[in-house]
PDB file of C-alpha atoms in Angstrom:
ATOM      1  CA  MET A   1     -13.932  30.549  -4.722  1.00 60.00           C
ATOM      2  CA  ALA A   2     -12.445  28.145  -7.235  1.00 74.00           C
ATOM      3  CA  LEU A   3      -8.691  28.168  -7.635  1.00 89.00           C
ATOM      4  CA  SER A   4      -7.194  29.229 -10.954  1.00 91.00           C
ATOM      5  CA  THR A   5      -6.105  26.600 -13.461  1.00 94.00           C
ATOM      6  CA  ASP A   6      -3.286  28.895 -14.625  1.00 95.00           C
ATOM      7  CA  ILE A   7       0.070  27.223 -13.987  1.00 96.00           C
ATOM      8  CA  ALA A   8       2.224  29.492 -16.138  1.00 96.00           C
ATOM      9  CA  ASP A   9       4.683  29.678 -13.247  1.00 97.00           C
ATOM     10  CA  PHE A  10       5.443  25.953 -13.674  1.00 98.00           C
ATOM     11  CA  THR A  11       7.835  24.642 -16.331  1.00 97.00           C
ATOM     12  CA  ARG A  12       6.978  21.454 -18.168  1.00 97.00           C
ATOM     13  CA  ARG A  13       9.739  18.968 -18.783  1.00 97.00           C
ATOM     14  CA  ASP A  14       9.373  15.604 -20.501  1.00 97.00           C
ATOM     15  CA  CYS A  15      11.512  13.085 -18.633  1.00 96.00           C
ATOM     16  CA  THR A  16      12.451   9.653 -19.967  1.00 95.00           C
ATOM     17  CA  PHE A  17      13.449   6.739 -17.738  1.00 93.00           C
ATOM     18  CA  GLY A  18      13.448   3.094 -18.724  1.00 89.00           C
ATOM     19  CA  GLY A  19      12.265   3.999 -22.207  1.00 91.00           C
ATOM     20  CA  LYS A  20       9.104   5.721 -20.939  1.00 91.00           C
ATOM     21  CA  THR A  21       8.519   9.469 -21.201  1.00 94.00           C
ATOM     22  CA  ARG A  22       6.212  11.436 -18.936  1.00 93.00           C
ATOM     23  CA  PRO A  23       5.671  15.132 -18.295  1.00 95.00           C
ATOM     24  CA  VAL A  24       6.979  16.639 -15.081  1.00 97.00           C
ATOM     25  CA  LEU A  25       5.870  20.059 -13.864  1.00 98.00           C
ATOM     26  CA  VAL A  26       8.727  21.882 -12.163  1.00 98.00           C
ATOM     27  CA  LEU A  27       8.463  24.914  -9.884  1.00 98.00           C
ATOM     28  CA  GLY A  28      11.206  26.770  -8.051  1.00 96.00           C
ATOM     29  CA  ASP A  29      14.669  27.889  -9.095  1.00 89.00           C
ATOM     30  CA  ARG A  30      16.557  26.493  -6.128  1.00 85.00           C
ATOM     31  CA  GLY A  31      16.734  23.304  -4.117  1.00 85.00           C
ATOM     32  CA  PRO A  32      16.446  21.059  -2.270  1.00 96.00           C
ATOM     33  CA  ALA A  33      14.147  18.939  -4.424  1.00 98.00           C
ATOM     34  CA  VAL A  34      10.742  17.581  -3.438  1.00 98.00           C
ATOM     35  CA  ILE A  35       8.806  15.098  -5.576  1.00 98.00           C
ATOM     36  CA  VAL A  36       5.049  15.729  -5.302  1.00 98.00           C
ATOM     37  CA  ILE A  37       2.977  12.847  -6.697  1.00 96.00           C
ATOM     38  CA  HIS A  38      -0.637  13.650  -7.468  1.00 93.00           C
ATOM     39  CA  GLU A  39      -3.774  11.806  -6.385  1.00 89.00           C
ATOM     40  CA  VAL A  40      -6.062   9.715  -8.567  1.00 85.00           C
ATOM     41  CA  TYR A  41      -7.564  12.982  -9.841  1.00 85.00           C
ATOM     42  CA  GLY A  42      -4.346  13.967 -11.596  1.00 87.00           C
ATOM     43  CA  PHE A  43      -2.720  17.390 -11.307  1.00 93.00           C
ATOM     44  CA  THR A  44      -5.362  19.806  -9.988  1.00 94.00           C
ATOM     45  CA  PRO A  45      -5.460  23.499  -8.992  1.00 95.00           C
ATOM     46  CA  GLU A  46      -5.379  22.411  -5.342  1.00 96.00           C
ATOM     47  CA  LEU A  47      -2.229  20.384  -5.941  1.00 96.00           C
ATOM     48  CA  ALA A  48      -0.655  23.341  -7.741  1.00 97.00           C
ATOM     49  CA  ARG A  49      -1.372  25.440  -4.627  1.00 97.00           C
ATOM     50  CA  PHE A  50       0.374  22.884  -2.411  1.00 98.00           C
ATOM     51  CA  CYS A  51       3.361  22.822  -4.776  1.00 98.00           C
ATOM     52  CA  ARG A  52       3.590  26.622  -4.599  1.00 98.00           C
ATOM     53  CA  TRP A  53       3.723  26.515  -0.805  1.00 98.00           C
ATOM     54  CA  ILE A  54       6.657  24.092  -0.948  1.00 98.00           C
ATOM     55  CA  ALA A  55       8.476  26.157  -3.582  1.00 98.00           C
ATOM     56  CA  GLY A  56       7.764  29.323  -1.602  1.00 97.00           C
ATOM     57  CA  ALA A  57       9.590  27.763   1.348  1.00 97.00           C
ATOM     58  CA  GLY A  58      12.785  27.566  -0.687  1.00 96.00           C
ATOM     59  CA  MET A  59      12.552  24.173  -2.373  1.00 97.00           C
ATOM     60  CA  ARG A  60      12.208  23.025  -5.976  1.00 98.00           C
ATOM     61  CA  VAL A  61       9.139  20.947  -6.770  1.00 98.00           C
ATOM     62  CA  TYR A  62       9.044  18.150  -9.324  1.00 98.00           C
ATOM     63  CA  ALA A  63       5.456  17.059  -9.955  1.00 98.00           C
ATOM     64  CA  PRO A  64       5.273  14.076 -12.345  1.00 96.00           C
ATOM     65  CA  VAL A  65       2.024  13.687 -14.281  1.00 94.00           C
ATOM     66  CA  LEU A  66       1.252   9.962 -14.258  1.00 89.00           C
ATOM     67  CA  PHE A  67      -2.233  10.289 -15.773  1.00 84.00           C
ATOM     68  CA  GLY A  68      -4.657  13.032 -16.674  1.00 83.00           C
ATOM     69  CA  THR A  69      -3.614  16.148 -18.558  1.00 87.00           C
ATOM     70  CA  PRO A  70      -0.298  17.908 -17.803  1.00 92.00           C
ATOM     71  CA  ASP A  71      -1.994  21.046 -16.528  1.00 91.00           C
ATOM     72  CA  ALA A  72      -4.346  22.094 -13.717  1.00 91.00           C
ATOM     73  CA  THR A  73      -7.628  21.546 -15.549  1.00 89.00           C
ATOM     74  CA  ASN A  74      -8.142  18.096 -13.995  1.00 83.00           C
ATOM     75  CA  PRO A  75     -11.240  18.145 -11.736  1.00 76.00           C
ATOM     76  CA  SER A  76     -11.276  16.601  -8.260  1.00 74.00           C
ATOM     77  CA  LYS A  77     -13.415  13.675  -9.300  1.00 67.00           C
ATOM     78  CA  ILE A  78     -12.881  10.141 -10.529  1.00 65.00           C
ATOM     79  CA  THR A  79     -14.253   9.154 -13.921  1.00 57.00           C
ATOM     80  CA  ARG A  80     -15.138   5.625 -14.988  1.00 55.00           C
ATOM     81  CA  ARG A  81     -12.615   5.931 -17.787  1.00 56.00           C
ATOM     82  CA  ARG A  82      -9.858   6.771 -15.304  1.00 52.00           C
ATOM     83  CA  LEU A  83     -10.752   3.836 -13.060  1.00 49.00           C
ATOM     84  CA  TYR A  84     -10.849   1.432 -15.988  1.00 41.00           C
ATOM     85  CA  GLY A  85      -7.477   2.659 -17.209  1.00 48.00           C
ATOM     86  CA  LEU A  86      -5.907   2.169 -13.788  1.00 50.00           C
ATOM     87  CA  CYS A  87      -7.401  -1.295 -13.395  1.00 43.00           C
ATOM     88  CA  ILE A  88      -5.923  -2.570 -16.646  1.00 37.00           C
ATOM     89  CA  SER A  89      -2.622  -0.735 -16.303  1.00 48.00           C
ATOM     90  CA  ARG A  90       0.418  -2.850 -15.536  1.00 57.00           C
ATOM     91  CA  GLU A  91       2.145   0.090 -13.872  1.00 57.00           C
ATOM     92  CA  PHE A  92      -0.157   0.387 -10.854  1.00 52.00           C
ATOM     93  CA  THR A  93      -0.673  -2.348  -8.272  1.00 58.00           C
ATOM     94  CA  LEU A  94      -4.200  -1.649  -7.036  1.00 46.00           C
ATOM     95  CA  PHE A  95      -5.223  -4.899  -5.391  1.00 43.00           C
ATOM     96  CA  ARG A  96      -2.176  -7.048  -4.637  1.00 54.00           C
ATOM     97  CA  THR A  97      -0.609  -7.053  -1.196  1.00 57.00           C
ATOM     98  CA  GLY A  98       3.161  -7.049  -0.740  1.00 57.00           C
ATOM     99  CA  LYS A  99       4.072  -5.674  -4.147  1.00 56.00           C
ATOM    100  CA  SER A 100       5.507  -2.317  -5.171  1.00 63.00           C
ATOM    101  CA  SER A 101       3.834  -0.686  -8.174  1.00 65.00           C
ATOM    102  CA  PRO A 102       6.038  -0.872 -11.286  1.00 79.00           C
ATOM    103  CA  ILE A 103       5.572   2.880 -11.808  1.00 82.00           C
ATOM    104  CA  VAL A 104       7.947   3.350  -8.857  1.00 88.00           C
ATOM    105  CA  ASP A 105      10.746   2.096 -11.127  1.00 89.00           C
ATOM    106  CA  TRP A 106      10.180   5.294 -13.158  1.00 92.00           C
ATOM    107  CA  LEU A 107       9.813   7.572 -10.135  1.00 95.00           C
ATOM    108  CA  ARG A 108      13.043   6.499  -8.443  1.00 95.00           C
ATOM    109  CA  PRO A 109      15.315   7.724 -11.275  1.00 95.00           C
ATOM    110  CA  LEU A 110      13.310  10.959 -11.311  1.00 97.00           C
ATOM    111  CA  ALA A 111      14.275  11.426  -7.658  1.00 97.00           C
ATOM    112  CA  ARG A 112      17.917  10.691  -8.477  1.00 97.00           C
ATOM    113  CA  GLN A 113      17.883  13.197 -11.335  1.00 97.00           C
ATOM    114  CA  ALA A 114      16.283  15.832  -9.115  1.00 97.00           C
ATOM    115  CA  HIS A 115      18.982  15.184  -6.528  1.00 97.00           C
ATOM    116  CA  GLN A 116      21.726  15.615  -9.128  1.00 96.00           C
ATOM    117  CA  GLU A 117      20.205  18.888 -10.307  1.00 95.00           C
ATOM    118  CA  CYS A 118      19.586  20.367  -6.872  1.00 95.00           C
ATOM    119  CA  GLY A 119      22.419  18.903  -4.852  1.00 86.00           C
ATOM    120  CA  VAL A 120      22.213  19.050  -1.015  1.00 86.00           C
ATOM    121  CA  PRO A 121      21.791  15.827   1.002  1.00 93.00           C
ATOM    122  CA  GLY A 122      18.762  14.349  -0.771  1.00 97.00           C
ATOM    123  CA  VAL A 123      15.135  14.776  -1.811  1.00 98.00           C
ATOM    124  CA  GLY A 124      11.710  14.701  -0.214  1.00 98.00           C
ATOM    125  CA  VAL A 125       8.743  12.762  -1.588  1.00 98.00           C
ATOM    126  CA  ILE A 126       5.031  12.934  -0.911  1.00 98.00           C
ATOM    127  CA  GLY A 127       2.455  10.598  -2.424  1.00 96.00           C
ATOM    128  CA  MET A 128      -1.291  10.947  -2.016  1.00 94.00           C
ATOM    129  CA  CYS A 129      -4.215   8.520  -2.169  1.00 90.00           C
ATOM    130  CA  LEU A 130      -3.460   6.021  -4.953  1.00 86.00           C
ATOM    131  CA  THR A 131       0.171   7.178  -4.908  1.00 91.00           C
ATOM    132  CA  GLY A 132       0.492   7.516  -1.119  1.00 92.00           C
ATOM    133  CA  GLY A 133       2.420   4.279  -0.769  1.00 91.00           C
ATOM    134  CA  PHE A 134       4.794   5.244  -3.582  1.00 91.00           C
ATOM    135  CA  ALA A 135       6.670   7.495  -1.147  1.00 96.00           C
ATOM    136  CA  LEU A 136       7.377   4.416   0.961  1.00 95.00           C
ATOM    137  CA  SER A 137       8.598   2.362  -2.004  1.00 93.00           C
ATOM    138  CA  MET A 138      10.756   5.238  -3.233  1.00 95.00           C
ATOM    139  CA  ALA A 139      12.475   5.407   0.165  1.00 97.00           C
ATOM    140  CA  VAL A 140      14.454   2.319  -0.870  1.00 96.00           C
ATOM    141  CA  ASP A 141      16.676   4.776  -2.737  1.00 96.00           C
ATOM    142  CA  PRO A 142      19.181   6.464  -0.412  1.00 97.00           C
ATOM    143  CA  VAL A 143      18.599   9.880  -2.032  1.00 97.00           C
ATOM    144  CA  VAL A 144      15.080   9.928  -0.515  1.00 98.00           C
ATOM    145  CA  LEU A 145      15.455  11.446   2.940  1.00 98.00           C
ATOM    146  CA  ALA A 146      11.925  12.634   3.714  1.00 98.00           C
ATOM    147  CA  PRO A 147       9.054  10.330   2.640  1.00 98.00           C
ATOM    148  CA  VAL A 148       5.465  11.405   3.381  1.00 98.00           C
ATOM    149  CA  LEU A 149       2.454   9.114   2.896  1.00 98.00           C
ATOM    150  CA  SER A 150      -0.763  11.108   2.605  1.00 98.00           C
ATOM    151  CA  GLN A 151      -3.976   9.068   2.822  1.00 96.00           C
ATOM    152  CA  PRO A 152      -2.357   5.962   1.239  1.00 94.00           C
ATOM    153  CA  GLY A 153      -5.239   3.848  -0.059  1.00 88.00           C
ATOM    154  CA  MET A 154      -3.681   0.890  -1.836  1.00 83.00           C
ATOM    155  CA  PRO A 155      -4.118  -2.056  -2.051  1.00 81.00           C
ATOM    156  CA  VAL A 156      -7.848  -1.646  -2.508  1.00 74.00           C
ATOM    157  CA  GLY A 157     -10.034  -3.496  -0.014  1.00 73.00           C
ATOM    158  CA  LYS A 158      -7.159  -4.526   2.269  1.00 82.00           C
ATOM    159  CA  ALA A 159      -7.182  -2.005   5.083  1.00 89.00           C
ATOM    160  CA  ALA A 160      -4.049  -3.100   6.923  1.00 93.00           C
ATOM    161  CA  ALA A 161      -1.935  -4.058   3.902  1.00 91.00           C
ATOM    162  CA  LEU A 162       0.867  -2.054   2.273  1.00 93.00           C
ATOM    163  CA  ASP A 163       1.555  -1.753  -1.451  1.00 89.00           C
ATOM    164  CA  ILE A 164       5.272  -2.471  -1.183  1.00 91.00           C
ATOM    165  CA  SER A 165       7.274  -5.641  -1.670  1.00 91.00           C
ATOM    166  CA  ALA A 166       8.705  -7.427   1.348  1.00 92.00           C
ATOM    167  CA  ALA A 167      12.242  -6.837   0.063  1.00 93.00           C
ATOM    168  CA  ASP A 168      11.661  -3.099  -0.390  1.00 94.00           C
ATOM    169  CA  LEU A 169       9.991  -2.832   3.001  1.00 96.00           C
ATOM    170  CA  ALA A 170      12.967  -4.504   4.653  1.00 97.00           C
ATOM    171  CA  ILE A 171      15.348  -2.008   3.051  1.00 97.00           C
ATOM    172  CA  VAL A 172      13.324   0.991   4.228  1.00 98.00           C
ATOM    173  CA  LYS A 173      13.095  -0.476   7.734  1.00 98.00           C
ATOM    174  CA  GLN A 174      16.856  -0.985   7.736  1.00 98.00           C
ATOM    175  CA  ARG A 175      17.356   2.649   6.728  1.00 98.00           C
ATOM    176  CA  THR A 176      15.272   3.829   9.697  1.00 98.00           C
ATOM    177  CA  ALA A 177      17.445   1.772  12.039  1.00 97.00           C
ATOM    178  CA  GLU A 178      20.852   2.522  10.535  1.00 97.00           C
ATOM    179  CA  GLU A 179      20.454   5.973   8.976  1.00 97.00           C
ATOM    180  CA  GLY A 180      17.796   7.549  11.176  1.00 97.00           C
ATOM    181  CA  LEU A 181      15.327   7.850   8.289  1.00 98.00           C
ATOM    182  CA  ARG A 182      11.965   9.210   9.438  1.00 98.00           C
ATOM    183  CA  LEU A 183       8.567   8.903   7.743  1.00 98.00           C
ATOM    184  CA  ARG A 184       5.317  10.794   8.203  1.00 98.00           C
ATOM    185  CA  GLY A 185       1.731   9.813   7.376  1.00 98.00           C
ATOM    186  CA  TYR A 186      -1.506  11.824   7.194  1.00 98.00           C
ATOM    187  CA  ARG A 187      -5.170  10.801   7.036  1.00 98.00           C
ATOM    188  CA  PHE A 188      -8.619  11.863   8.157  1.00 98.00           C
ATOM    189  CA  GLU A 189      -9.990   9.757  11.003  1.00 98.00           C
ATOM    190  CA  GLY A 190     -13.096   8.665   9.109  1.00 97.00           C
ATOM    191  CA  ASP A 191     -11.488   8.092   5.716  1.00 96.00           C
ATOM    192  CA  PRO A 192     -12.887   4.794   4.369  1.00 93.00           C
ATOM    193  CA  LEU A 193     -10.116   4.505   1.759  1.00 90.00           C
ATOM    194  CA  CYS A 194      -7.224   4.895   4.185  1.00 95.00           C
ATOM    195  CA  LYS A 195      -8.355   3.194   7.381  1.00 95.00           C
ATOM    196  CA  PRO A 196      -6.679   3.208  10.826  1.00 97.00           C
ATOM    197  CA  ALA A 197      -5.380  -0.330  10.266  1.00 97.00           C
ATOM    198  CA  LYS A 198      -2.939   0.870   7.615  1.00 95.00           C
ATOM    199  CA  PHE A 199      -1.314   3.360   9.960  1.00 97.00           C
ATOM    200  CA  GLU A 200      -1.241   0.704  12.670  1.00 97.00           C
ATOM    201  CA  THR A 201       0.716  -1.540  10.297  1.00 97.00           C
ATOM    202  CA  LEU A 202       3.160   1.283   9.632  1.00 97.00           C
ATOM    203  CA  ARG A 203       3.571   1.829  13.383  1.00 98.00           C
ATOM    204  CA  GLN A 204       4.244  -1.867  13.930  1.00 97.00           C
ATOM    205  CA  VAL A 205       6.838  -1.982  11.148  1.00 97.00           C
ATOM    206  CA  PHE A 206       8.654   1.292  11.809  1.00 98.00           C
ATOM    207  CA  GLY A 207       7.945   2.092  15.452  1.00 98.00           C
ATOM    208  CA  ASP A 208       8.910   5.628  16.446  1.00 97.00           C
ATOM    209  CA  ALA A 209      10.384   6.253  12.994  1.00 98.00           C
ATOM    210  CA  PHE A 210       6.841   6.672  11.675  1.00 98.00           C
ATOM    211  CA  THR A 211       4.829   9.724  12.754  1.00 98.00           C
ATOM    212  CA  ALA A 212       1.102   9.375  12.143  1.00 98.00           C
ATOM    213  CA  VAL A 213      -1.162  12.419  12.001  1.00 98.00           C
ATOM    214  CA  GLU A 214      -4.881  11.602  11.988  1.00 98.00           C
ATOM    215  CA  LEU A 215      -7.131  14.628  11.585  1.00 98.00           C
ATOM    216  CA  PRO A 216     -10.767  14.865  12.759  1.00 98.00           C
ATOM    217  CA  ASP A 217     -13.228  14.814   9.874  1.00 98.00           C
ATOM    218  CA  ALA A 218     -14.799  17.985  11.259  1.00 98.00           C
ATOM    219  CA  CYS A 219     -11.725  20.024  10.304  1.00 98.00           C
ATOM    220  CA  ALA A 220     -12.106  19.258   6.585  1.00 98.00           C
ATOM    221  CA  ASN A 221     -13.201  21.815   4.021  1.00 97.00           C
ATOM    222  CA  PRO A 222     -17.036  21.859   3.990  1.00 97.00           C
ATOM    223  CA  ALA A 223     -16.934  23.013   0.359  1.00 95.00           C
ATOM    224  CA  SER A 224     -14.913  20.023  -0.878  1.00 94.00           C
ATOM    225  CA  VAL A 225     -16.387  17.636  -3.413  1.00 91.00           C
ATOM    226  CA  LEU A 226     -16.626  14.728  -0.970  1.00 93.00           C
ATOM    227  CA  VAL A 227     -17.978  16.646   2.007  1.00 95.00           C
ATOM    228  CA  ARG A 228     -20.628  18.364  -0.098  1.00 94.00           C
ATOM    229  CA  ALA A 229     -21.694  14.915  -1.271  1.00 94.00           C
ATOM    230  CA  GLY A 230     -22.133  13.792   2.341  1.00 96.00           C
ATOM    231  CA  LYS A 231     -19.019  11.587   2.323  1.00 95.00           C
ATOM    232  CA  PRO A 232     -16.033  11.519   4.693  1.00 96.00           C
ATOM    233  CA  PRO A 233     -13.061  13.699   3.694  1.00 96.00           C
ATOM    234  CA  HIS A 234     -10.000  12.155   2.092  1.00 95.00           C
ATOM    235  CA  SER A 235      -7.625  14.650   0.448  1.00 96.00           C
ATOM    236  CA  VAL A 236      -5.640  16.129   3.326  1.00 98.00           C
ATOM    237  CA  PHE A 237      -3.481  18.557   1.332  1.00 98.00           C
ATOM    238  CA  THR A 238      -5.720  19.379  -1.618  1.00 96.00           C
ATOM    239  CA  ASP A 239      -9.509  19.437  -1.910  1.00 95.00           C
ATOM    240  CA  ASP A 240     -10.320  18.888   1.776  1.00 97.00           C
ATOM    241  CA  LEU A 241      -7.804  21.462   3.024  1.00 98.00           C
ATOM    242  CA  ILE A 242      -8.931  24.812   4.438  1.00 98.00           C
ATOM    243  CA  ASP A 243      -6.425  27.500   3.549  1.00 97.00           C
ATOM    244  CA  ALA A 244      -6.678  29.715   6.614  1.00 97.00           C
ATOM    245  CA  ASP A 245      -4.517  30.454   9.635  1.00 95.00           C
ATOM    246  CA  GLY A 246      -5.162  28.107  12.543  1.00 96.00           C
ATOM    247  CA  GLU A 247      -6.911  25.456  10.461  1.00 98.00           C
ATOM    248  CA  PRO A 248      -5.620  21.933  11.241  1.00 98.00           C
ATOM    249  CA  THR A 249      -5.290  21.013   7.568  1.00 98.00           C
ATOM    250  CA  ARG A 250      -3.202  24.111   6.792  1.00 98.00           C
ATOM    251  CA  GLN A 251      -1.129  23.413   9.900  1.00 98.00           C
ATOM    252  CA  ALA A 252      -0.567  19.877   8.578  1.00 98.00           C
ATOM    253  CA  ALA A 253       0.719  21.317   5.295  1.00 98.00           C
ATOM    254  CA  ASP A 254       3.081  23.580   7.222  1.00 98.00           C
ATOM    255  CA  GLU A 255       4.297  20.540   9.219  1.00 98.00           C
ATOM    256  CA  VAL A 256       5.145  18.668   6.027  1.00 98.00           C
ATOM    257  CA  ILE A 257       7.011  21.636   4.603  1.00 98.00           C
ATOM    258  CA  ALA A 258       8.976  21.971   7.847  1.00 98.00           C
ATOM    259  CA  PHE A 259       9.720  18.230   7.740  1.00 98.00           C
ATOM    260  CA  PHE A 260      11.137  18.567   4.238  1.00 98.00           C
ATOM    261  CA  LYS A 261      13.235  21.605   5.141  1.00 96.00           C
ATOM    262  CA  ASP A 262      14.665  19.958   8.237  1.00 97.00           C
ATOM    263  CA  ALA A 263      15.451  16.611   6.613  1.00 97.00           C
ATOM    264  CA  LEU A 264      16.949  18.172   3.491  1.00 97.00           C
ATOM    265  CA  ALA A 265      18.962  20.929   5.142  1.00 89.00           C
ATOM    266  CA  ASN A 266      22.672  21.144   4.353  1.00 67.00           C
TER     267      ASN A 266
END
């Protein structure tokens, strides 16, 4: 059964940083804050469901809309127009190794604002697919205490590379050593967009500070767009998730929520 596109429970806010204004969908009336960054599909009903789980656990969700419409009518598919727009955009680093996407310069002040509004020690961040590596780049900011990289796929065509500058990477690594910062990553074992080499790089850089969770393809939702098309699953917390007790993908979502709660506790 298709999920509803009704997101009347979310509040839209237009946030301006660095002279650029973007919509942010906010859910939850109490903190701590968690920034949920959508996949290449945009904000979808499946992402809204994930946001509701986080808010239901006692956190406030800030979901910036970087492209697509600021509602849950975005389908879980990639259009040629979307791909073309991303390729020519100066805000997203799709192909270059060792460079943080400029859009992160807008996301970091969003995290700081969310921290100011919600208080407590800091904020959590999760990026997915195209935005998976953004959680790593955002962890340069000391307010980010719980970064999660879900199926990070950039830079395109460079399986082991990370879409973060060397300087930013060094800062995050220093935080793991000096502050005890911990990171988590999620992917499906057969995902051709986020290959094992990327997680191996993260293990080499961060050691035990990085927890990698690699799910068998067989546990993905058989009704998802990719699986129905005969392709390997990709979207761990949205389209390829099975919302049922005991399912590995739902357990992974519960793990992330617990990670946020633990890291952001007073």
